[in-house]
Amino acid sequence: MEKLVIEGGKPLSGTIRIHGAKNAALPVLAASIMAEGTHTIENVPDLLDIHVMLDILRALGCRAELRGDTVTVDTSSANSSHIPEELMKQMRSSVFLMGPLLARFGKVQIYQPGGCAIGERKINLHLQGLQALGAVVEESGHTIVCWAKRLKGADIVLDFPSVGATENIMMAAAMAEGITTIYNAAREPEIVDLQNYLITMGAKMIGAGTDTITIEGVPKLTPTTYKVIPDRIVTGTMMMAAAVTRGNVTLENVNPAHLTSVTHVLKRAGVQVTTDDDIINVTCHTRPKAVERVVTAPYPGFPTDLQPQMMVLLSLAEGISIIKETIFDGRFKHVDELSRMGADIRTDLNSAFIRGVPRVYGATVESTDLRAGAALVIAGLAARGTTVVEQVHHIDRGYDRIELLLGQLGAKVSRYTEVASKSLLS
Ligand code: EPZ
C-alpha cells in the first residue's frame, strides 16, 4: 500500500505543465473502437484509469500502447464486445464503451458499474438513451446485455445533463441511421473534445458545448490522429494548492476558458488569478476570504470535481462559507479527514458549513476517492507539521505522479510503499 508524506507550510512557487485530460482521453479511447485501423491519440496522461482503458481495449482484441503521452491503438483486430467484469470493477467509466461497441458490433455485454465513494453512480440515462436509438437492453443480476440490429436516430431528452450518458449516446448515434438530437445534453469541454475527435473520424455532428447536440449518422468512420485537451480539474487542483500555500504558481498547457467559474470563486476569495493564451498564474499573499456560497453544478457551473479542493481553501479562509454539492449524493467523505486536521466543518445533507480556521495541522488521513485524496494532499501542503495521506492509488487514478508535479513547485512530498510487515515477521 502506498502513501504520501507531506511536510507542510511551504509556499508553492514556480511553473509546471499540466497533462492531458483524463475525462477527455477516456471517451476518446473508447470511441476509437468504432473505426477499424490505427489511431494515434496525443496528450494522454499516464494514469491508472488510462491503463485500465487500454487493458479493456486489449481484452476486446485491439492492440494498444502508451508511449510517453501518445497512445497508438489498432482496432482492426477487435473481436469481442464483452467487457471483462474484473476490468469493469476497476473503472466504472468502462460504461463509455457501450455506445461504441453497439455501433461497431451491434451488441455489448457489461456489468452494473455500481456505486463508489462519491455516490450511487446510476447508468439509467445511458440505457434509456441507447434504447431510444433502438437497442434492446437486458439486465440479469448485475450483467447487462445490449444489442441492436441497426441503430436508428431519435430525439432524446436527458432528465439530467449526464456527461457519460451524453457521450455514450453521441458515440452510438454517430453510426446510427438518420438524425439524432440530444436535448439537455451535458456541456463539458470533454464533450466538445469527443465531438471534435468523432468529426475527424468522419462523423457528422454539431452542438457539443451547448445543451442540444444534433448528429447525422454515417455508415463508417475512419481512424485518425487526435490531441486531447488539457486537464481542467488537475489545473484547478494546482490553482487551489497555490492559493492555500500563499504561493505564486504559473500553470502551462492549460485552457483558462475551461476554468471561468473556478477563477471567479478564487477571485471572490481574494486570490489573484491572471490568464494568458494557454497559461494561468495564481498568486496569494494574504489569508483568503470566506465565500458566502459555492454551489456545484453541471458545466459551466462550479465543477463537482473541484469541490473537495475548494473546501480546503475555504477551511483556511477568514469567515464562514457554505458549499452545496448538487451533483453527487455522497461527495463529503473528505470532511471527516479534514476535521481531523483541525478544520471546522459541519455538514447537513448536501451542504457543508465551513468556519475558517487560521491553520490546520498535519495528521495521518485516508483518501476515499480521487478528488478527496487530492484535497487531503493540498491540506497537507498548507498544514503545520507532517501529513501522511494513505490509499494513494485513488489519487493516481487522476494525477500523474502528483508528488513530482508538486515537487517542481518546491513542495516536500514523498511517496512510500508499505511492505506487508507480517510476511517479514512470520
Ligand atoms: C463524469 O462522470 C466524470 N467522469 C466525473 O469525474 C465527473 O464528476 C462527472 O462527470 C460530473 O462532472 C468521467 O468523465 C470519466 P454524470 P459521469 O453522468 O459521467 C447521475 C473524476 O473525478 N446519473 O454527469 O459518471 C449520477 O448518479 C470523476 O474525474 C444518473 O442518475 O457523471 C450523478 O449523481 C468523478 N443516471 C450525476 O448524474 C445516469 O445514467 C452526474 O453524473 C448517469 C448519471
Coordinates of C-alpha atoms and ligand atoms in Angstrom, one line a residue:
M1 CA 0.0 0.0 0.0
E2 CA 1.5 3.4 -0.9
K3 CA 1.3 6.7 1.0
L4 CA 2.4 10.2 0.6
V5 CA 4.3 12.1 3.3
I6 CA 3.9 15.8 3.1
E7 CA 5.9 18.5 5.0
G8 CA 3.5 21.5 5.2
G9 CA 3.9 25.2 5.5
K10 CA 6.0 26.0 2.3
P11 CA 4.5 28.4 -0.2
L12 CA 4.5 26.9 -3.7
S13 CA 6.3 28.8 -6.5
G14 CA 7.4 28.1 -10.0
T15 CA 5.9 26.9 -13.2
I16 CA 4.5 23.4 -14.2
R17 CA 3.0 22.0 -17.3
I18 CA -0.4 20.4 -16.9
H19 CA -1.0 17.0 -18.6
G20 CA -3.9 16.0 -20.8
A21 CA -7.4 15.5 -19.6
K22 CA -8.3 12.0 -18.2
N23 CA -12.0 12.7 -18.7
A24 CA -11.4 13.6 -22.4
A25 CA -9.0 10.8 -23.1
L26 CA -11.2 8.0 -21.7
P27 CA -14.2 8.6 -24.0
V28 CA -11.9 9.3 -27.0
L29 CA -10.1 6.0 -26.4
A30 CA -13.5 4.2 -26.1
A31 CA -14.6 5.8 -29.4
S32 CA -11.5 4.6 -31.3
I33 CA -13.1 1.1 -31.4
M34 CA -15.7 2.5 -33.8
A35 CA -13.2 2.8 -36.7
E36 CA -11.1 -0.1 -37.9
G37 CA -7.4 0.7 -38.1
T38 CA -4.7 2.5 -36.2
H39 CA -5.5 5.6 -34.2
T40 CA -2.9 8.0 -32.6
I41 CA -4.1 9.9 -29.6
E42 CA -1.8 12.6 -28.2
N43 CA -1.6 14.4 -24.8
V44 CA -2.8 11.3 -23.0
P45 CA -1.9 11.3 -19.3
D46 CA -0.1 8.4 -17.7
L47 CA -2.8 7.4 -15.2
L48 CA -4.2 4.2 -13.7
D49 CA -7.6 4.8 -15.4
I50 CA -5.9 5.2 -18.8
H51 CA -4.1 1.9 -18.3
V52 CA -7.3 0.2 -17.4
M53 CA -9.0 1.5 -20.5
L54 CA -6.0 0.2 -22.6
D55 CA -6.4 -3.2 -20.9
I56 CA -10.1 -3.2 -21.8
L57 CA -9.3 -2.3 -25.5
R58 CA -6.7 -5.2 -25.5
A59 CA -9.3 -7.6 -23.9
L60 CA -11.6 -6.6 -26.8
G61 CA -8.9 -7.7 -29.3
C62 CA -7.2 -4.4 -30.0
R63 CA -3.5 -3.7 -29.8
A64 CA -2.9 -0.6 -27.7
E65 CA 0.1 1.0 -26.1
L66 CA 1.0 4.3 -24.4
R67 CA 4.5 5.7 -25.2
G68 CA 5.2 9.0 -23.4
D69 CA 1.9 10.8 -23.8
T70 CA 0.9 9.2 -27.0
V71 CA -1.4 6.2 -27.4
T72 CA -1.4 4.1 -30.5
V73 CA -4.4 1.8 -30.8
D74 CA -5.0 -0.6 -33.6
T75 CA -8.7 -1.6 -33.6
S76 CA -8.7 -3.7 -36.8
S77 CA -8.4 -6.9 -34.8
A78 CA -11.1 -6.1 -32.3
N79 CA -13.2 -9.3 -32.0
S80 CA -15.2 -9.0 -28.8
S81 CA -17.9 -6.9 -27.3
H82 CA -17.8 -8.3 -23.7
I83 CA -16.1 -6.1 -21.2
P84 CA -14.4 -8.3 -18.6
E85 CA -16.1 -7.9 -15.2
E86 CA -12.8 -7.6 -13.4
L87 CA -11.8 -4.6 -15.6
M88 CA -15.3 -3.1 -15.3
K89 CA -14.9 -3.2 -11.5
Q90 CA -11.6 -1.3 -11.7
M91 CA -13.1 1.6 -13.6
R92 CA -16.8 2.4 -13.9
S93 CA -16.0 4.6 -16.9
S94 CA -15.9 1.4 -18.9
V95 CA -19.6 2.1 -19.4
F96 CA -18.5 4.6 -22.1
L97 CA -17.8 1.5 -24.3
M98 CA -21.4 0.7 -24.7
G99 CA -22.1 3.2 -27.5
P100 CA -19.0 2.4 -29.5
L101 CA -19.4 -1.4 -29.2
L102 CA -23.1 -1.2 -30.2
A103 CA -22.1 0.9 -33.2
R104 CA -19.3 -1.4 -34.2
F105 CA -20.6 -4.9 -33.4
G106 CA -24.4 -4.3 -32.7
K107 CA -24.0 -5.8 -29.2
V108 CA -22.3 -5.3 -25.9
Q109 CA -22.1 -7.1 -22.5
I110 CA -21.1 -5.1 -19.5
Y111 CA -21.7 -5.2 -15.7
Q112 CA -23.5 -2.7 -13.5
P113 CA -20.6 -0.4 -12.5
G114 CA -22.1 0.0 -9.1
G115 CA -21.6 2.9 -6.7
C116 CA -18.4 4.4 -5.5
A117 CA -17.2 6.6 -2.6
I118 CA -18.9 9.7 -4.1
G119 CA -22.3 8.3 -4.8
E120 CA -24.7 5.8 -6.4
R121 CA -23.4 6.4 -10.0
K122 CA -26.5 5.1 -11.8
I123 CA -26.5 4.4 -15.6
N124 CA -30.2 4.6 -16.3
L125 CA -29.8 7.6 -18.6
H126 CA -27.2 5.8 -20.6
L127 CA -29.5 2.8 -21.1
Q128 CA -32.6 4.9 -21.8
G129 CA -30.6 6.8 -24.5
L130 CA -29.4 3.6 -26.2
Q131 CA -32.9 2.1 -26.0
A132 CA -34.2 5.3 -27.7
L133 CA -31.8 4.5 -30.6
G134 CA -33.3 1.0 -30.9
A135 CA -31.1 -1.0 -28.7
V136 CA -32.6 -3.9 -26.6
V137 CA -31.3 -3.9 -23.1
E138 CA -31.5 -7.0 -20.9
E139 CA -30.4 -6.9 -17.3
S140 CA -30.0 -10.1 -15.3
G141 CA -28.4 -9.6 -11.9
H142 CA -25.5 -7.2 -12.4
T143 CA -25.0 -8.3 -16.0
I144 CA -26.2 -6.0 -18.8
V145 CA -26.5 -7.2 -22.4
C146 CA -27.5 -4.7 -25.2
W147 CA -28.0 -5.5 -28.8
A148 CA -29.4 -3.7 -31.9
K149 CA -29.8 -5.0 -35.5
R150 CA -29.4 -1.4 -36.7
L151 CA -29.3 1.7 -34.5
K152 CA -31.8 4.4 -35.7
G153 CA -31.6 8.1 -35.0
A154 CA -34.1 9.6 -32.4
D155 CA -34.9 12.6 -30.4
I156 CA -33.5 12.1 -26.8
V157 CA -34.2 14.3 -23.8
L158 CA -31.9 13.7 -20.8
D159 CA -33.6 14.1 -17.4
F160 CA -30.2 15.3 -16.2
P161 CA -27.2 16.6 -18.3
S162 CA -25.2 13.5 -17.6
V163 CA -21.6 13.7 -19.0
G164 CA -21.3 9.9 -19.6
A165 CA -24.8 9.4 -20.9
T166 CA -24.3 12.3 -23.4
E167 CA -21.0 10.8 -24.6
N168 CA -22.4 7.3 -24.9
I169 CA -25.4 8.5 -26.9
M170 CA -23.2 10.7 -29.2
M171 CA -21.0 7.7 -30.0
A172 CA -23.9 5.3 -30.7
A173 CA -25.7 7.9 -32.8
A174 CA -22.6 8.7 -34.8
M175 CA -23.2 5.5 -36.8
A176 CA -27.0 5.2 -36.4
E177 CA -29.3 5.5 -39.4
G178 CA -30.7 9.1 -39.6
I179 CA -30.7 12.1 -37.3
T180 CA -30.4 12.1 -33.5
T181 CA -30.9 15.2 -31.4
I182 CA -29.9 15.1 -27.7
Y183 CA -31.7 17.7 -25.6
N184 CA -30.5 18.8 -22.2
A185 CA -27.0 17.4 -23.2
A186 CA -24.0 17.9 -20.9
R187 CA -21.9 20.9 -22.0
E188 CA -18.5 20.0 -20.5
P189 CA -15.3 20.7 -22.6
E190 CA -14.7 17.0 -22.7
I191 CA -18.0 16.6 -24.7
V192 CA -16.7 19.1 -27.2
D193 CA -13.4 17.2 -27.4
L194 CA -15.2 14.0 -28.1
Q195 CA -17.3 15.7 -30.9
N196 CA -14.1 17.1 -32.4
Y197 CA -12.5 13.6 -32.4
L198 CA -15.5 11.9 -33.9
I199 CA -15.7 14.6 -36.6
T200 CA -12.0 13.9 -37.5
M201 CA -13.1 10.3 -38.0
G202 CA -15.8 11.4 -40.4
A203 CA -18.8 11.8 -38.1
K204 CA -21.4 14.5 -38.7
M205 CA -22.5 16.3 -35.6
I206 CA -22.9 19.9 -34.2
G207 CA -23.8 21.5 -30.9
A208 CA -21.4 19.9 -28.4
G209 CA -20.8 22.5 -25.7
T210 CA -24.4 23.6 -25.8
D211 CA -27.4 21.8 -24.4
T212 CA -28.5 20.5 -27.8
I213 CA -26.4 18.2 -29.9
T214 CA -27.5 17.1 -33.4
I215 CA -25.9 14.0 -35.1
E216 CA -26.4 12.6 -38.6
G217 CA -25.3 9.0 -38.6
V218 CA -22.8 7.8 -41.1
P219 CA -22.2 4.1 -42.1
K220 CA -18.5 4.1 -41.4
L221 CA -15.8 6.0 -39.6
T222 CA -12.1 6.1 -40.3
P223 CA -9.1 6.0 -37.9
T224 CA -7.4 9.3 -37.1
T225 CA -4.8 11.2 -35.1
Y226 CA -6.1 13.4 -32.3
K227 CA -4.7 15.5 -29.4
V228 CA -6.9 15.7 -26.3
I229 CA -7.5 18.9 -24.3
P230 CA -5.6 19.8 -21.1
D231 CA -7.0 18.5 -17.8
R232 CA -9.1 21.4 -16.3
I233 CA -9.5 19.5 -12.9
V234 CA -5.8 19.0 -12.4
T235 CA -5.3 22.6 -13.4
G236 CA -7.9 23.7 -10.8
T237 CA -6.3 21.4 -8.2
M238 CA -3.0 23.1 -8.7
M239 CA -4.6 26.6 -8.5
M240 CA -6.0 25.7 -5.1
A241 CA -2.6 24.3 -4.0
A242 CA -1.0 27.6 -4.9
A243 CA -3.7 29.6 -3.1
V244 CA -3.7 27.7 0.2
T245 CA 0.1 27.8 0.5
R246 CA 0.1 31.5 -0.3
G247 CA 2.4 30.9 -3.2
N248 CA 2.9 32.2 -6.7
V249 CA 2.4 29.5 -9.4
T250 CA 2.2 29.5 -13.2
L251 CA 0.4 26.7 -15.0
E252 CA 1.2 26.0 -18.6
N253 CA -0.6 24.0 -21.3
V254 CA -4.0 24.9 -19.9
N255 CA -7.2 26.4 -21.3
P256 CA -8.3 29.3 -19.0
A257 CA -11.7 29.4 -20.6
H258 CA -12.4 25.9 -19.1
L259 CA -12.0 27.3 -15.6
T260 CA -14.1 30.5 -15.6
S261 CA -16.3 29.5 -12.7
V262 CA -13.3 28.4 -10.6
T263 CA -11.3 31.6 -11.3
H264 CA -14.4 33.6 -10.4
V265 CA -14.7 31.9 -6.9
L266 CA -11.0 32.2 -6.3
K267 CA -11.1 36.0 -7.0
R268 CA -14.0 36.3 -4.6
A269 CA -11.8 34.7 -2.0
G270 CA -9.2 37.4 -2.7
V271 CA -6.8 35.2 -4.7
Q272 CA -5.1 36.9 -7.7
V273 CA -5.6 34.9 -10.9
T274 CA -4.2 36.2 -14.3
T275 CA -4.5 34.3 -17.6
D276 CA -2.9 34.4 -21.0
D277 CA -3.5 32.2 -24.0
D278 CA -2.6 28.8 -22.5
I279 CA -1.3 30.0 -19.2
I280 CA -2.8 30.7 -15.7
N281 CA -0.9 32.4 -12.9
V282 CA -2.2 32.2 -9.3
T283 CA -0.8 34.4 -6.5
C284 CA -2.0 34.7 -2.9
H285 CA 0.0 36.6 -0.3
T286 CA -2.8 37.0 2.3
R287 CA -5.2 34.8 4.1
P288 CA -8.1 34.0 1.7
K289 CA -11.5 35.5 2.5
A290 CA -14.6 33.3 3.0
V291 CA -17.0 32.9 0.1
E292 CA -20.6 33.0 1.2
R293 CA -21.9 30.2 -1.1
V294 CA -20.3 27.8 -3.6
V295 CA -22.7 25.6 -5.4
T296 CA -21.5 22.7 -7.7
A297 CA -23.4 22.5 -11.0
P298 CA -23.0 21.0 -14.4
Y299 CA -20.6 22.9 -16.7
P300 CA -20.1 25.8 -16.9
G301 CA -21.0 25.9 -13.2
F302 CA -18.5 25.2 -10.4
P303 CA -17.2 21.7 -11.0
T304 CA -18.0 19.0 -8.5
D305 CA -14.6 17.5 -9.1
L306 CA -13.0 20.6 -7.5
Q307 CA -15.4 20.8 -4.6
P308 CA -13.2 18.9 -2.1
Q309 CA -10.2 21.1 -3.1
M310 CA -12.2 24.3 -2.7
M311 CA -13.3 23.1 0.7
V312 CA -9.7 23.0 1.8
L313 CA -9.2 26.6 0.8
L314 CA -12.4 27.8 2.5
S315 CA -11.4 25.9 5.6
L316 CA -8.5 28.2 5.9
A317 CA -10.3 31.4 4.8
E318 CA -11.4 34.2 7.2
G319 CA -15.1 33.8 7.9
I320 CA -17.9 31.4 7.2
S321 CA -18.5 29.7 3.8
I322 CA -21.1 27.3 2.6
I323 CA -20.6 24.6 -0.1
K324 CA -23.6 22.9 -1.7
E325 CA -22.9 19.7 -3.6
T326 CA -25.7 19.2 -6.1
I327 CA -24.1 16.5 -8.5
F328 CA -23.3 13.5 -6.3
D329 CA -25.1 12.2 -3.3
G330 CA -22.0 11.2 -1.3
R331 CA -19.2 13.6 -2.0
F332 CA -18.4 14.8 1.5
K333 CA -16.2 11.8 2.6
H334 CA -13.2 14.2 2.9
V335 CA -14.9 16.3 5.6
D336 CA -14.1 13.9 8.5
E337 CA -10.4 13.7 7.4
L338 CA -10.1 17.5 7.1
S339 CA -11.7 17.8 10.6
R340 CA -9.0 15.6 12.0
M341 CA -6.5 18.1 10.7
G342 CA -8.3 20.9 12.6
A343 CA -10.8 22.1 10.0
D344 CA -14.2 23.3 11.4
I345 CA -16.8 21.9 9.0
R346 CA -20.4 20.8 9.7
T347 CA -22.5 19.0 7.0
D348 CA -26.2 18.7 6.6
L349 CA -27.4 16.6 3.7
N350 CA -25.6 18.1 0.7
S351 CA -24.5 21.3 2.3
A352 CA -21.2 21.9 4.2
F353 CA -20.9 24.8 6.6
I354 CA -17.3 25.8 6.9
R355 CA -15.9 28.1 9.6
G356 CA -12.4 29.2 8.5
V357 CA -9.5 28.5 10.9
P358 CA -6.1 30.2 10.8
R359 CA -4.3 26.9 10.3
V360 CA -4.7 23.2 10.1
Y361 CA -2.3 20.6 11.5
G362 CA -0.6 17.6 10.0
A363 CA -2.2 14.2 10.6
T364 CA -2.5 10.7 9.1
V365 CA -5.5 10.8 6.8
E366 CA -7.1 8.4 4.2
S367 CA -8.1 9.1 0.6
T368 CA -11.5 7.8 -0.1
D369 CA -11.7 8.8 -3.7
L370 CA -9.7 10.5 -6.4
R371 CA -10.5 14.2 -5.7
A372 CA -10.9 13.8 -1.9
G373 CA -7.4 12.4 -1.9
A374 CA -6.1 15.4 -3.9
A375 CA -7.8 17.7 -1.4
L376 CA -6.1 16.0 1.5
V377 CA -2.7 16.5 -0.2
I378 CA -3.5 20.2 -0.6
A379 CA -4.5 20.4 3.1
G380 CA -1.1 18.7 3.9
L381 CA 0.7 21.4 1.9
A382 CA -0.9 24.1 4.0
A383 CA -0.7 22.3 7.3
R384 CA 1.7 22.9 10.2
G385 CA 3.8 19.7 10.5
T386 CA 3.7 16.4 8.7
T387 CA 0.7 14.9 6.9
V388 CA 0.5 11.2 5.8
V389 CA -2.0 10.5 3.1
E390 CA -2.9 6.8 2.7
Q391 CA -4.6 4.9 -0.1
V392 CA -2.7 6.9 -2.7
H393 CA -3.9 4.7 -5.5
H394 CA -7.1 6.7 -5.6
I395 CA -5.1 9.8 -6.4
D396 CA -3.0 8.0 -9.0
R397 CA -6.2 7.4 -11.0
G398 CA -6.4 11.1 -11.9
Y399 CA -3.0 12.7 -11.2
D400 CA 0.3 11.6 -12.9
R401 CA 2.8 11.3 -10.0
I402 CA 1.3 14.2 -8.0
E403 CA 4.4 14.2 -5.8
L404 CA 6.6 15.1 -8.7
L405 CA 4.2 17.7 -10.0
L406 CA 4.1 19.4 -6.6
G407 CA 7.8 18.9 -6.1
Q408 CA 8.5 21.0 -9.2
L409 CA 6.8 23.8 -7.2
G410 CA 9.0 23.4 -4.2
A411 CA 6.7 21.2 -2.2
K412 CA 8.1 18.5 0.1
V413 CA 6.1 15.4 -0.8
S414 CA 7.5 11.9 -0.8
R415 CA 5.9 8.5 -1.8
Y416 CA 6.4 5.5 0.4
T417 CA 5.4 1.9 -0.2
E418 CA 4.4 -0.1 2.9
V419 CA 5.9 -3.6 2.7
A420 CA 3.5 -6.2 4.1
S421 CA 5.2 -6.4 7.5
K422 CA 3.6 -9.8 8.6
S423 CA 5.4 -11.6 5.8
L424 CA 8.7 -10.4 7.3
L425 CA 7.8 -11.5 10.8
S426 CA 6.4 -14.9 10.1
Ligands
EPZ1 C1 -18.1 12.3 -15.3 O1 -18.7 11.2 -14.6 C2 -16.7 12.4 -14.8 N1 -16.0 11.2 -15.1 C3 -16.7 12.7 -13.3 O2 -15.4 12.8 -12.9 C4 -17.5 14.0 -13.0 O3 -17.5 14.1 -11.6 C5 -18.9 13.9 -13.6 O4 -18.8 13.6 -15.0 C6 -19.7 15.1 -13.4 O5 -19.0 16.2 -14.0 C7 -15.6 11.0 -16.4 O6 -15.8 11.8 -17.3 C8 -14.8 9.7 -16.6 P1 -22.6 12.1 -14.7 P2 -20.2 10.7 -15.0 O7 -23.2 11.0 -15.6 O8 -20.3 10.7 -16.5 C9 -26.3 10.9 -12.1 C10 -13.4 12.4 -11.7 O9 -13.1 12.8 -10.5 N2 -26.6 9.9 -13.2 O10 -22.6 13.5 -15.2 O11 -20.4 9.4 -14.3 C11 -25.1 10.4 -11.3 O12 -25.5 9.5 -10.3 C12 -14.8 11.9 -12.0 O13 -12.6 12.5 -12.7 C13 -27.8 9.3 -13.2 O14 -28.6 9.4 -12.3 O15 -21.1 11.8 -14.4 C14 -24.6 11.6 -10.7 O16 -25.3 11.9 -9.5 C15 -15.6 11.7 -10.7 N3 -28.1 8.4 -14.2 C16 -24.9 12.7 -11.7 O17 -25.9 12.1 -12.6 C17 -27.2 8.2 -15.2 O18 -27.5 7.4 -16.1 C18 -23.7 13.1 -12.6 O19 -23.3 12.0 -13.3 C19 -25.9 8.9 -15.2 C20 -25.7 9.8 -14.2

